[in-house]
Short mmCIF file of C-alpha atoms in Angstrom, two decimals:
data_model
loop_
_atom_site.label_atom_id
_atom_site.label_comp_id
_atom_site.label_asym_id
_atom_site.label_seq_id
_atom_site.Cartn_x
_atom_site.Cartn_y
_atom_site.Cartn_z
CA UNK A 1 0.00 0.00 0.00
CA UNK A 2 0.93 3.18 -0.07
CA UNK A 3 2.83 5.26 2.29
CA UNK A 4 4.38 8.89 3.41
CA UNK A 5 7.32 9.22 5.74
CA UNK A 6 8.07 12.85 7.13
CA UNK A 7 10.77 14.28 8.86
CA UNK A 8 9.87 14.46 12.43
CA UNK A 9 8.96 17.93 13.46
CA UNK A 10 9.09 20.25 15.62
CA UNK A 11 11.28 22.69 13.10
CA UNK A 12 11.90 25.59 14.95
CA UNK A 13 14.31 28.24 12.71
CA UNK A 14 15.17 31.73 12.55
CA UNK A 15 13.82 34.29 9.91
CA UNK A 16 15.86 34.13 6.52
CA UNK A 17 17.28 30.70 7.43
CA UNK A 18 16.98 27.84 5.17
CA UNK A 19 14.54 25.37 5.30
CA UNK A 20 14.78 21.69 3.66
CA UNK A 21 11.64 19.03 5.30
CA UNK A 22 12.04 16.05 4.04
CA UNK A 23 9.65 13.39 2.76
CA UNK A 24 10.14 10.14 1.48
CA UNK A 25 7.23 7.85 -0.43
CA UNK A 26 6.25 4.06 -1.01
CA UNK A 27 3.70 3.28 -3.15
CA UNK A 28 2.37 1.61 -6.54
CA UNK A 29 2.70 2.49 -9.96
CA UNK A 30 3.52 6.63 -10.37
CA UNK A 31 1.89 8.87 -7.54
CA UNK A 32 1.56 12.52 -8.02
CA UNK A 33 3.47 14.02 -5.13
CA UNK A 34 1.99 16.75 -2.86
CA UNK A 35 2.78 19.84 -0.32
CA UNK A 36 -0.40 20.86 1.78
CA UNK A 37 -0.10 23.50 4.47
CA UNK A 38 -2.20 23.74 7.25
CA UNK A 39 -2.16 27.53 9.03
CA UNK A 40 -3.49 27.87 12.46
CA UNK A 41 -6.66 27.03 12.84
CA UNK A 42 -7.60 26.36 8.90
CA UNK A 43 -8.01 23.70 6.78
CA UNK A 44 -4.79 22.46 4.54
CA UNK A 45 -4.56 24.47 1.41
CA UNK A 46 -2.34 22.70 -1.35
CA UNK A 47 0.99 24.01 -1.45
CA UNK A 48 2.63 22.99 -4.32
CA UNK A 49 2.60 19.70 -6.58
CA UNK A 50 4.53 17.75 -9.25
CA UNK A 51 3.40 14.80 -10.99
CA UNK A 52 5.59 12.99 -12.68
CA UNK A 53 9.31 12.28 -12.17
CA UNK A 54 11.78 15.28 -11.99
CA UNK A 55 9.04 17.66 -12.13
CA UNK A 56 9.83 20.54 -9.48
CA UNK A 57 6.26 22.46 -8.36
CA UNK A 58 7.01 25.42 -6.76
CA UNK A 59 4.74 28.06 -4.75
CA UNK A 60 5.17 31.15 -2.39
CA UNK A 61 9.16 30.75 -3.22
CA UNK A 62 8.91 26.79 -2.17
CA UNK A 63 10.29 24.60 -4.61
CA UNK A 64 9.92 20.29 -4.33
CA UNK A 65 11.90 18.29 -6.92
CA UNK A 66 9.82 14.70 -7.43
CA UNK A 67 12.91 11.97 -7.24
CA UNK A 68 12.13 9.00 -8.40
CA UNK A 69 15.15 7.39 -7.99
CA UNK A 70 15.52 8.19 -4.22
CA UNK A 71 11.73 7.88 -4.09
CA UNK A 72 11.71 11.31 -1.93
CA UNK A 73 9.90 14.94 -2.51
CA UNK A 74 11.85 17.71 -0.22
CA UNK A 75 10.90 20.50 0.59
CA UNK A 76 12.41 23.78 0.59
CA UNK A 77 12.60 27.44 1.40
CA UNK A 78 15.81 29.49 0.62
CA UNK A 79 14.59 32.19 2.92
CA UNK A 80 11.76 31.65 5.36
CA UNK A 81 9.54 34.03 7.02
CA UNK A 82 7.81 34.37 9.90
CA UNK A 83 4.39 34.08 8.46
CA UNK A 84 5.80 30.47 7.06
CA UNK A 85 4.92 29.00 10.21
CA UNK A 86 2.46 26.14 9.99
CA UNK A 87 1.94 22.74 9.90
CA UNK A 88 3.20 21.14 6.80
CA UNK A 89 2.23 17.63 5.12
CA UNK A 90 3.49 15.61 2.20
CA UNK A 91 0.92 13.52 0.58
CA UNK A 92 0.48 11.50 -2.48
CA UNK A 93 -2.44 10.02 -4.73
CA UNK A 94 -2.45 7.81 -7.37
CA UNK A 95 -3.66 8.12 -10.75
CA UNK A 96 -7.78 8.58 -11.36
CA UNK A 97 -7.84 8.60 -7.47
CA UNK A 98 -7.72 11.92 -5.46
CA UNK A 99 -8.21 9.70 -1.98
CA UNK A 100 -4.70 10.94 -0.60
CA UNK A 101 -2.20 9.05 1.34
CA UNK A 102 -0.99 12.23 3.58
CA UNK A 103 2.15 12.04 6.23
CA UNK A 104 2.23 12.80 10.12
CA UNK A 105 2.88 16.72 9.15
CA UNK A 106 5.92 18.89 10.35
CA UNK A 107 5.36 21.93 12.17
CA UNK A 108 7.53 24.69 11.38
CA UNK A 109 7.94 27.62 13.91
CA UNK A 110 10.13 30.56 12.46
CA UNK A 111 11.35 33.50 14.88
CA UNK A 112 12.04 36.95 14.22
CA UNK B 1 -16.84 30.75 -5.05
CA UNK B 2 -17.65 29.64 -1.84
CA UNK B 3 -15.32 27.23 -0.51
CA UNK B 4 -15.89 23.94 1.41
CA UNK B 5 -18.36 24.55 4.42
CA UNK B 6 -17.94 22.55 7.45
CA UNK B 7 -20.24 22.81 10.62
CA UNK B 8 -20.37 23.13 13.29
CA UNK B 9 -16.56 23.99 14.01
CA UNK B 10 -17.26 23.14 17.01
CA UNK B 11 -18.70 20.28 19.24
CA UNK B 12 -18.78 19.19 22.09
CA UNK B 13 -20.49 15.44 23.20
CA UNK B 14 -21.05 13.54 26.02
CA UNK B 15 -20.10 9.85 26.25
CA UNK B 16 -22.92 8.31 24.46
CA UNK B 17 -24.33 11.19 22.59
CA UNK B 18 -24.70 11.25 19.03
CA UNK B 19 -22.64 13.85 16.77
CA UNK B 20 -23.39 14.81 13.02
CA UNK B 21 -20.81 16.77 11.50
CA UNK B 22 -22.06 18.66 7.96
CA UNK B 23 -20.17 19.32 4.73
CA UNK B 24 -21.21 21.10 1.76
CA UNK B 25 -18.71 20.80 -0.92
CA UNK B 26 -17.48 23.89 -3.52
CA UNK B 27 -19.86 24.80 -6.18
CA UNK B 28 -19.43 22.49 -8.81
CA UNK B 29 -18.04 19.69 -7.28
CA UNK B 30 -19.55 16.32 -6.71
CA UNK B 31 -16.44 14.14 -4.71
CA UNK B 32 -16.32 14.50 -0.92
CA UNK B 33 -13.52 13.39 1.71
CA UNK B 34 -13.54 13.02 4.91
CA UNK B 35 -10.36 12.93 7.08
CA UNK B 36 -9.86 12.61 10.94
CA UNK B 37 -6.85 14.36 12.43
CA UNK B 38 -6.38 13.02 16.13
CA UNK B 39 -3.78 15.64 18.05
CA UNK B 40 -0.49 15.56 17.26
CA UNK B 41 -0.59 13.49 13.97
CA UNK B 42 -1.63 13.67 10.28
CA UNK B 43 -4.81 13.74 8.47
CA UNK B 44 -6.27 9.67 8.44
CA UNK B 45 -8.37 9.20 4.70
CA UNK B 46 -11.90 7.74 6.41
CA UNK B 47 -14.68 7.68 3.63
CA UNK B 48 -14.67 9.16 -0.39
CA UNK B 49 -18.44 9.62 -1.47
CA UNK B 50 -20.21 10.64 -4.61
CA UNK B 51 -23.32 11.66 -4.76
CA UNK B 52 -25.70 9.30 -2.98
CA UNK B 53 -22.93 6.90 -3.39
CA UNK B 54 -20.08 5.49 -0.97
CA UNK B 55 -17.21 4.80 -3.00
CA UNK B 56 -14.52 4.00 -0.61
CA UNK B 57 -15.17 3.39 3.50
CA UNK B 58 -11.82 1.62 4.02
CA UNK B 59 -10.69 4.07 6.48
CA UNK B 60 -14.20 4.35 8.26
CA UNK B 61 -14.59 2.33 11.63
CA UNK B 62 -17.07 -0.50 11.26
CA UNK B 63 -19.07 0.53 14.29
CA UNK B 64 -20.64 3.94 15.21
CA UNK B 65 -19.16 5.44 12.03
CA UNK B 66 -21.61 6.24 8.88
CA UNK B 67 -21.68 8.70 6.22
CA UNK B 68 -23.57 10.19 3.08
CA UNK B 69 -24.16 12.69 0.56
CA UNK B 70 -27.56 12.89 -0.45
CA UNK B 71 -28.55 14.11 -3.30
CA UNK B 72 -29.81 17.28 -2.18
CA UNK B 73 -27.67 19.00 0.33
CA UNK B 74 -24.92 18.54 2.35
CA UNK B 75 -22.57 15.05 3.32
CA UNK B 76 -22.76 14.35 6.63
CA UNK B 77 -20.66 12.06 8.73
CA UNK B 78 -22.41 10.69 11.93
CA UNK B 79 -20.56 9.14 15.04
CA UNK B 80 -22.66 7.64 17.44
CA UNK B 81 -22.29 6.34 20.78
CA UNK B 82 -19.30 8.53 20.60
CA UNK B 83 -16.34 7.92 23.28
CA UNK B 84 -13.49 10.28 24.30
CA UNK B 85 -11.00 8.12 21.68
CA UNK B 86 -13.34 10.31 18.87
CA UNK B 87 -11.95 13.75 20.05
CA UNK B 88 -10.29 14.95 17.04
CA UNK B 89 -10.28 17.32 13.95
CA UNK B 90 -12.67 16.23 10.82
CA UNK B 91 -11.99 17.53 7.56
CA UNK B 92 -14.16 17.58 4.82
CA UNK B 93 -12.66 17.84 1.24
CA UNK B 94 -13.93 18.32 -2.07
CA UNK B 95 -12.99 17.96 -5.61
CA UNK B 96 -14.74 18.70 -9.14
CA UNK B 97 -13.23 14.96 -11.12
CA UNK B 98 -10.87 12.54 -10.04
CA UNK B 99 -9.82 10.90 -13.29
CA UNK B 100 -8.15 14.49 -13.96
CA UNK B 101 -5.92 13.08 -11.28
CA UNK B 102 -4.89 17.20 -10.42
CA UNK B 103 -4.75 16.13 -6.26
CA UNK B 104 -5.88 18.92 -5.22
CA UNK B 105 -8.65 18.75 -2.61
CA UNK B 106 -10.04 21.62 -1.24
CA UNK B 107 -10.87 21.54 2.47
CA UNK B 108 -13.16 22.80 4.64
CA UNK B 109 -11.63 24.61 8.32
CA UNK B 110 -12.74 21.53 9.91
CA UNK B 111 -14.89 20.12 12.64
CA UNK B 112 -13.52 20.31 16.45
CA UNK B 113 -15.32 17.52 18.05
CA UNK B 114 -13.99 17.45 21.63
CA UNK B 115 -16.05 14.33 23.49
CA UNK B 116 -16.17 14.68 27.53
#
């Protein structure tokens, strides 16, 4: 079946650092690989998404390069800010099937 | 465009009580998700419903746990009997045609169900 691992969170960084959350992926056939973010107290809003292999989808100055080969989808910031923090989740479907397979989610505190 | 409506956002239960948590999807969209988020860990996939259809329950418990989407108004996922193990997060989700395979869902802000 399929699966999402996540790099264990709390992430706590200053502004301007660099960010990198990693995310690995198990699962059948060729997934399309997502980025949701979750703000406080909202729903998750799709960050940014790439479907096939070596696609990059980038939003908001986040970029996530879709490896097959290391079956992984990182993500990453060059310069965060403060109103980056959230709760962030890698998740994957499976073609003709939008049910997503979503990890435990990384929360990301960044302070001034 | 509306978005994804959940409600209440808020609810609180007694052991035993009933709760019904509502949904109504964005204009134009037909698919609804629902997802539990228990504290501290990531959204769980429960049920996937079409209209007046269930089209995947594999991640719905096989007691208490039922849900639809009539064909007028909104989906609603019940929990009965509930116990304190239901507190959580429910997230409704919505999307316009899943053989376009674009993964994006769009969810609502979520039910708080808090069980005493």
């Amino acid at each position: 079946g399929n699966s999402v691992t996540q790099m264990e969170g709390p992430v706590t960084l200053s502004e301007e650092a660099f960010l990198t959350i990693n995310c690995t992926y198990t699962a059948t056939g060729y997934p399309s690989l997502f980025w949701y973010v979750q703000y406080p107290g909202e729903g998750l809003q799709l960050l940014l998404k790439a479907t096939k292999a070596d696609d990059k989808g980038s939003n908001k100055g986040f970029e996530a390069t879709y490896r097959k080969e290391t079956t992984s989808f990182h993500l990453e910031k060059g310069s965060v800010q403060v109103s980056d923090s959230a709760v962030y989740f890698c998740a994957l479907s499976n073609f003709g099937n939008e049910k997503l397979t979503f990890g435990t989610g990384t929360r990301l505190t960044i302070i001034p | 465009n509306a978005g994804v409506m959940q409600n209440p956002r808020h609810l609180v239960r007694r052991r035993g009580q009933e709760a019904r948590l509502r949904c109504s999807p964005m204009k134009g969209h037909s698919h609804v998700y629902w997802y539990r988020q228990l504290p501290e860990e990531g959204l769980k996939f429960m049920v996937y419903l079409q209209k007046e259809n269930i089209i995947d329950e594999s991640g719905m418990p096989k007691e208490r746990f039922s849900a639809e989407f009539p064909k007028e108004g909104p989906s609603i996922l019940r929990i009965q009997q509930v116990v304190r193990g239901d507190s959580a997060a429910y997230f409704c989700a919505s999307s316009k045609d899943p053989a376009m395979n674009t993964g994006e869902l769009f969810f609502g802000e979520g039910s708080r169900l808090t069980v005493l």
